[in-house]
mmCIF file of C-alpha atoms in Angstrom:
data_model
loop_
_atom_site.group_PDB
_atom_site.id
_atom_site.type_symbol
_atom_site.label_atom_id
_atom_site.label_comp_id
_atom_site.label_asym_id
_atom_site.label_seq_id
_atom_site.Cartn_x
_atom_site.Cartn_y
_atom_site.Cartn_z
ATOM 1 C CA UNK A 1 32.369 5.516 -3.223
ATOM 2 C CA UNK A 2 34.882 7.458 -1.186
ATOM 3 C CA UNK A 3 37.051 5.977 1.506
ATOM 4 C CA UNK A 4 39.847 7.149 3.791
ATOM 5 C CA UNK A 5 42.212 4.727 5.494
ATOM 6 C CA UNK A 6 44.465 5.584 8.397
ATOM 7 C CA UNK A 7 46.245 2.324 8.958
ATOM 8 C CA UNK A 8 48.005 3.417 12.143
ATOM 9 C CA UNK A 9 45.550 3.115 15.011
ATOM 10 C CA UNK A 10 47.986 4.281 17.680
ATOM 11 C CA UNK A 11 51.460 5.756 17.668
ATOM 12 C CA UNK A 12 53.594 6.479 20.686
ATOM 13 C CA UNK A 13 56.878 8.365 20.515
ATOM 14 C CA UNK A 14 59.179 10.218 22.844
ATOM 15 C CA UNK A 15 59.162 13.990 22.819
ATOM 16 C CA UNK A 16 61.334 15.633 20.143
ATOM 17 C CA UNK A 17 61.073 12.687 17.795
ATOM 18 C CA UNK A 18 59.635 13.197 14.327
ATOM 19 C CA UNK A 19 56.472 11.276 13.549
ATOM 20 C CA UNK A 20 54.512 10.677 10.342
ATOM 21 C CA UNK A 21 50.814 9.883 10.230
ATOM 22 C CA UNK A 22 49.697 8.042 7.120
ATOM 23 C CA UNK A 23 46.520 8.681 5.153
ATOM 24 C CA UNK A 24 45.404 6.858 2.019
ATOM 25 C CA UNK A 25 42.213 7.802 0.214
ATOM 26 C CA UNK A 26 40.008 6.385 -2.516
ATOM 27 C CA UNK A 27 37.799 8.308 -4.899
ATOM 28 C CA UNK A 28 36.945 8.228 -8.580
ATOM 29 C CA UNK A 29 36.282 11.935 -8.666
ATOM 30 C CA UNK A 30 38.935 14.209 -10.085
ATOM 31 C CA UNK A 31 38.015 17.227 -7.986
ATOM 32 C CA UNK A 32 38.264 16.743 -4.263
ATOM 33 C CA UNK A 33 39.741 18.163 -1.094
ATOM 34 C CA UNK A 34 41.757 16.533 1.638
ATOM 35 C CA UNK A 35 41.802 17.674 5.240
ATOM 36 C CA UNK A 36 43.519 16.950 8.502
ATOM 37 C CA UNK A 37 41.792 17.613 11.816
ATOM 38 C CA UNK A 38 43.176 17.288 15.339
ATOM 39 C CA UNK A 39 41.037 16.087 18.238
ATOM 40 C CA UNK A 40 42.783 16.829 21.548
ATOM 41 C CA UNK A 41 41.715 15.142 24.799
ATOM 42 C CA UNK A 42 39.173 17.912 25.373
ATOM 43 C CA UNK A 43 37.226 16.494 22.430
ATOM 44 C CA UNK A 44 36.770 19.331 19.978
ATOM 45 C CA UNK A 45 37.898 19.090 16.363
ATOM 46 C CA UNK A 46 40.556 21.516 15.259
ATOM 47 C CA UNK A 47 41.115 22.192 11.562
ATOM 48 C CA UNK A 48 44.757 21.860 10.486
ATOM 49 C CA UNK A 49 44.898 21.939 6.704
ATOM 50 C CA UNK A 50 42.900 21.747 3.493
ATOM 51 C CA UNK A 51 44.446 20.731 0.172
ATOM 52 C CA UNK A 52 42.699 20.492 -3.202
ATOM 53 C CA UNK A 53 43.315 17.718 -5.709
ATOM 54 C CA UNK A 54 45.023 19.998 -8.211
ATOM 55 C CA UNK A 55 47.702 21.223 -5.864
ATOM 56 C CA UNK A 56 50.357 18.646 -5.097
ATOM 57 C CA UNK A 57 52.789 21.058 -3.552
ATOM 58 C CA UNK A 58 53.921 20.010 -0.142
ATOM 59 C CA UNK A 59 53.103 22.403 2.653
ATOM 60 C CA UNK A 60 54.926 23.304 5.804
ATOM 61 C CA UNK A 61 53.510 25.177 8.761
ATOM 62 C CA UNK A 62 55.918 25.434 11.631
ATOM 63 C CA UNK A 63 56.599 21.925 12.890
ATOM 64 C CA UNK A 64 53.828 20.486 10.719
ATOM 65 C CA UNK A 65 54.246 19.378 7.118
ATOM 66 C CA UNK A 66 52.052 17.563 4.654
ATOM 67 C CA UNK A 67 53.028 15.370 1.705
ATOM 68 C CA UNK A 68 50.337 14.972 -0.944
ATOM 69 C CA UNK A 69 50.995 12.361 -3.649
ATOM 70 C CA UNK A 70 48.200 11.672 -6.109
ATOM 71 C CA UNK A 71 50.161 8.784 -7.670
ATOM 72 C CA UNK A 72 49.789 6.830 -4.432
ATOM 73 C CA UNK A 73 46.568 8.516 -3.241
ATOM 74 C CA UNK A 74 48.260 9.529 -0.036
ATOM 75 C CA UNK A 75 48.216 12.651 2.104
ATOM 76 C CA UNK A 76 50.649 12.066 4.935
ATOM 77 C CA UNK A 77 51.214 14.360 7.893
ATOM 78 C CA UNK A 78 54.555 14.801 9.631
ATOM 79 C CA UNK A 79 55.201 16.459 12.967
ATOM 80 C CA UNK A 80 58.811 17.451 13.466
ATOM 81 C CA UNK A 81 60.329 17.675 16.940
ATOM 82 C CA UNK A 82 57.113 16.465 18.560
ATOM 83 C CA UNK A 83 55.870 17.943 21.812
ATOM 84 C CA UNK A 84 53.609 16.600 24.527
ATOM 85 C CA UNK A 85 50.905 19.065 23.446
ATOM 86 C CA UNK A 86 50.756 17.287 20.091
ATOM 87 C CA UNK A 87 49.144 14.306 21.823
ATOM 88 C CA UNK A 88 45.723 13.904 20.250
ATOM 89 C CA UNK A 89 43.716 11.873 17.790
ATOM 90 C CA UNK A 90 44.343 13.001 14.233
ATOM 91 C CA UNK A 91 41.796 12.527 11.480
ATOM 92 C CA UNK A 92 42.325 12.632 7.759
ATOM 93 C CA UNK A 93 39.217 13.426 5.712
ATOM 94 C CA UNK A 94 38.152 13.567 2.076
ATOM 95 C CA UNK A 95 35.554 15.831 0.529
ATOM 96 C CA UNK A 96 34.282 15.355 -2.999
ATOM 97 C CA UNK A 97 33.130 18.626 -4.517
ATOM 98 C CA UNK A 98 30.293 17.165 -6.533
ATOM 99 C CA UNK A 99 27.209 16.708 -4.429
ATOM 100 C CA UNK A 100 26.498 17.804 -0.914
ATOM 101 C CA UNK A 101 30.107 18.178 0.182
ATOM 102 C CA UNK A 102 30.122 15.492 2.831
ATOM 103 C CA UNK A 103 33.389 14.894 4.622
ATOM 104 C CA UNK A 104 34.467 11.256 4.749
ATOM 105 C CA UNK A 105 36.740 10.646 7.717
ATOM 106 C CA UNK A 106 39.358 8.030 8.379
ATOM 107 C CA UNK A 107 39.301 6.066 11.617
ATOM 108 C CA UNK A 108 41.848 8.356 13.208
ATOM 109 C CA UNK A 109 45.340 7.852 14.613
ATOM 110 C CA UNK A 110 45.855 8.295 18.342
ATOM 111 C CA UNK A 111 49.215 9.963 18.830
ATOM 112 C CA UNK A 112 50.839 9.946 22.250
ATOM 113 C CA UNK A 113 53.954 11.998 22.862
ATOM 114 C CA UNK A 114 55.770 10.894 25.987
ATOM 115 C CA UNK A 115 58.001 13.312 27.910
ATOM 116 C CA UNK P 1 33.258 35.921 17.510
ATOM 117 C CA UNK P 2 31.891 32.702 18.941
ATOM 118 C CA UNK P 3 32.483 29.489 17.062
ATOM 119 C CA UNK P 4 29.990 26.696 16.622
ATOM 120 C CA UNK P 5 28.140 26.287 19.886
ATOM 121 C CA UNK P 6 26.721 22.946 20.896
ATOM 122 C CA UNK P 7 24.711 22.102 23.961
ATOM 123 C CA UNK P 8 24.464 20.251 26.091
ATOM 124 C CA UNK P 9 28.068 19.075 26.168
ATOM 125 C CA UNK P 10 27.060 15.968 28.046
ATOM 126 C CA UNK P 11 23.652 14.328 28.152
ATOM 127 C CA UNK P 12 22.595 11.197 29.979
ATOM 128 C CA UNK P 13 19.374 9.464 29.061
ATOM 129 C CA UNK P 14 17.724 6.187 29.974
ATOM 130 C CA UNK P 15 16.610 3.809 27.288
ATOM 131 C CA UNK P 16 13.341 4.946 25.738
ATOM 132 C CA UNK P 17 13.777 8.631 26.531
ATOM 133 C CA UNK P 18 14.279 11.397 24.018
ATOM 134 C CA UNK P 19 17.508 13.284 23.410
ATOM 135 C CA UNK P 20 17.671 16.762 21.897
ATOM 136 C CA UNK P 21 20.985 18.209 20.838
ATOM 137 C CA UNK P 22 21.315 21.831 19.815
ATOM 138 C CA UNK P 23 23.750 23.557 17.518
ATOM 139 C CA UNK P 24 24.193 27.262 16.839
ATOM 140 C CA UNK P 25 26.382 27.782 13.765
ATOM 141 C CA UNK P 26 29.058 30.390 13.469
ATOM 142 C CA UNK P 27 27.822 33.880 12.736
ATOM 143 C CA UNK P 28 27.239 34.240 9.024
ATOM 144 C CA UNK P 29 27.119 30.493 8.370
ATOM 145 C CA UNK P 30 23.906 29.123 6.924
ATOM 146 C CA UNK P 31 24.981 25.526 6.355
ATOM 147 C CA UNK P 32 24.904 22.990 9.157
ATOM 148 C CA UNK P 33 26.180 19.428 9.209
ATOM 149 C CA UNK P 34 25.749 16.745 11.888
ATOM 150 C CA UNK P 35 28.265 13.955 12.370
ATOM 151 C CA UNK P 36 28.312 11.053 14.807
ATOM 152 C CA UNK P 37 31.423 9.601 16.386
ATOM 153 C CA UNK P 38 31.003 6.194 17.943
ATOM 154 C CA UNK P 39 33.587 5.198 20.562
ATOM 155 C CA UNK P 40 37.028 4.624 19.033
ATOM 156 C CA UNK P 41 35.770 5.402 15.544
ATOM 157 C CA UNK P 42 35.965 8.241 13.067
ATOM 158 C CA UNK P 43 33.170 10.657 12.396
ATOM 159 C CA UNK P 44 30.308 9.589 10.174
ATOM 160 C CA UNK P 45 28.137 12.036 8.246
ATOM 161 C CA UNK P 46 24.514 12.126 9.289
ATOM 162 C CA UNK P 47 22.719 15.093 7.755
ATOM 163 C CA UNK P 48 23.280 18.411 5.975
ATOM 164 C CA UNK P 49 20.837 21.256 6.429
ATOM 165 C CA UNK P 50 20.334 24.805 5.327
ATOM 166 C CA UNK P 51 17.814 27.139 6.891
ATOM 167 C CA UNK P 52 14.439 25.367 6.841
ATOM 168 C CA UNK P 53 15.697 22.717 4.412
ATOM 169 C CA UNK P 54 17.195 19.262 4.702
ATOM 170 C CA UNK P 55 19.642 18.968 1.831
ATOM 171 C CA UNK P 56 21.081 15.510 2.422
ATOM 172 C CA UNK P 57 20.038 13.070 5.120
ATOM 173 C CA UNK P 58 21.618 9.987 3.620
ATOM 174 C CA UNK P 59 23.547 9.258 6.824
ATOM 175 C CA UNK P 60 20.592 9.437 9.178
ATOM 176 C CA UNK P 61 19.162 6.224 10.593
ATOM 177 C CA UNK P 62 15.746 5.654 9.080
ATOM 178 C CA UNK P 63 13.911 5.606 12.385
ATOM 179 C CA UNK P 64 13.992 7.630 15.591
ATOM 180 C CA UNK P 65 16.385 10.300 14.286
ATOM 181 C CA UNK P 66 15.361 13.676 12.913
ATOM 182 C CA UNK P 67 17.008 17.029 12.358
ATOM 183 C CA UNK P 68 15.846 20.533 11.689
ATOM 184 C CA UNK P 69 17.327 23.964 11.167
ATOM 185 C CA UNK P 70 14.533 26.488 11.571
ATOM 186 C CA UNK P 71 14.504 30.016 10.247
ATOM 187 C CA UNK P 72 15.140 31.282 13.757
ATOM 188 C CA UNK P 73 17.125 29.482 16.408
ATOM 189 C CA UNK P 74 19.601 26.639 16.507
ATOM 190 C CA UNK P 75 19.676 23.412 14.576
ATOM 191 C CA UNK P 76 18.232 20.505 16.541
ATOM 192 C CA UNK P 77 19.152 16.826 16.299
ATOM 193 C CA UNK P 78 16.428 14.772 17.922
ATOM 194 C CA UNK P 79 16.706 11.130 18.879
ATOM 195 C CA UNK P 80 13.522 9.472 20.039
ATOM 196 C CA UNK P 81 13.363 6.338 22.203
ATOM 197 C CA UNK P 82 17.111 6.181 22.647
ATOM 198 C CA UNK P 83 18.910 2.847 22.837
ATOM 199 C CA UNK P 84 22.361 2.032 24.189
ATOM 200 C CA UNK P 85 23.780 1.974 20.665
ATOM 201 C CA UNK P 86 22.982 5.681 20.346
ATOM 202 C CA UNK P 87 25.693 6.471 22.904
ATOM 203 C CA UNK P 88 28.198 8.554 20.980
ATOM 204 C CA UNK P 89 29.598 12.015 20.468
ATOM 205 C CA UNK P 90 27.502 14.103 18.116
ATOM 206 C CA UNK P 91 29.322 16.885 16.338
ATOM 207 C CA UNK P 92 27.825 19.816 14.546
ATOM 208 C CA UNK P 93 29.730 21.762 11.907
ATOM 209 C CA UNK P 94 28.884 24.851 9.959
ATOM 210 C CA UNK P 95 30.129 26.565 6.837
ATOM 211 C CA UNK P 96 29.358 29.513 4.625
ATOM 212 C CA UNK P 97 29.713 27.488 1.428
ATOM 213 C CA UNK P 98 27.453 28.819 -1.299
ATOM 214 C CA UNK P 99 27.602 25.830 -3.597
ATOM 215 C CA UNK P 100 29.048 25.199 -7.037
ATOM 216 C CA UNK P 101 31.984 23.154 -8.208
ATOM 217 C CA UNK P 102 34.602 25.774 -7.560
ATOM 218 C CA UNK P 103 35.594 24.718 -4.125
ATOM 219 C CA UNK P 104 34.807 23.713 -0.637
ATOM 220 C CA UNK P 105 34.791 25.789 2.475
ATOM 221 C CA UNK P 106 36.312 24.501 5.634
ATOM 222 C CA UNK P 107 33.804 23.091 8.068
ATOM 223 C CA UNK P 108 34.111 24.561 11.538
ATOM 224 C CA UNK P 109 33.195 22.017 14.158
ATOM 225 C CA UNK P 110 31.668 22.484 17.547
ATOM 226 C CA UNK P 111 33.004 20.805 20.678
ATOM 227 C CA UNK P 112 30.468 18.004 20.409
ATOM 228 C CA UNK P 113 27.646 16.683 22.555
ATOM 229 C CA UNK P 114 28.334 13.403 24.283
ATOM 230 C CA UNK P 115 25.245 11.268 24.726
ATOM 231 C CA UNK P 116 25.271 8.394 27.176
ATOM 232 C CA UNK P 117 22.323 6.024 27.233
ATOM 233 C CA UNK P 118 21.960 3.987 30.391
#
């Protein structure tokens, strides 16, 4: 069975601080994808990144960066120089390729950036 | 180029009534997924459909819930005889994934339909 754990339920930081959101996953499959989605207060889900299990290169996109480590089954997300607009709930998700491609989501981390 | 369109955005029902949630996938997408988000929880898979076919409904409650994706028109998630525990946000997602082990397309999510059962 697949499982995603986001141990941090809520994080609150002051604007311009760096913040890391943790994600740990479980799967016995060797081919899978990991995702991060952002859910702002308006409620929609915004895709941020997809990473496949064979690509452990870290990725940076502006102030966002992702650290994928298969050895620890983690896919952590860092926001550098946080801004108030980053306030949202962030979900990590796992998709196993075999089968119907169902996304398994973590519980989410509510991030609040205070001015 | 409209994204995934869900309506209604908000729906209020009394216990015992029926709720119908509609989802129009992105243009060119023929795969539709429904997820449910209970308050303060992550999203849980409910059902995966292609046109006129239910591919995987392993996440659907056994009773009162049904889904369809007809040849013409939007996908419909139907909840009969709603109870308070059905209050949640229901998200639809679509993709153009054509199957096979080579990869996974990104699911594009709609804005969700928030059901409140009084």
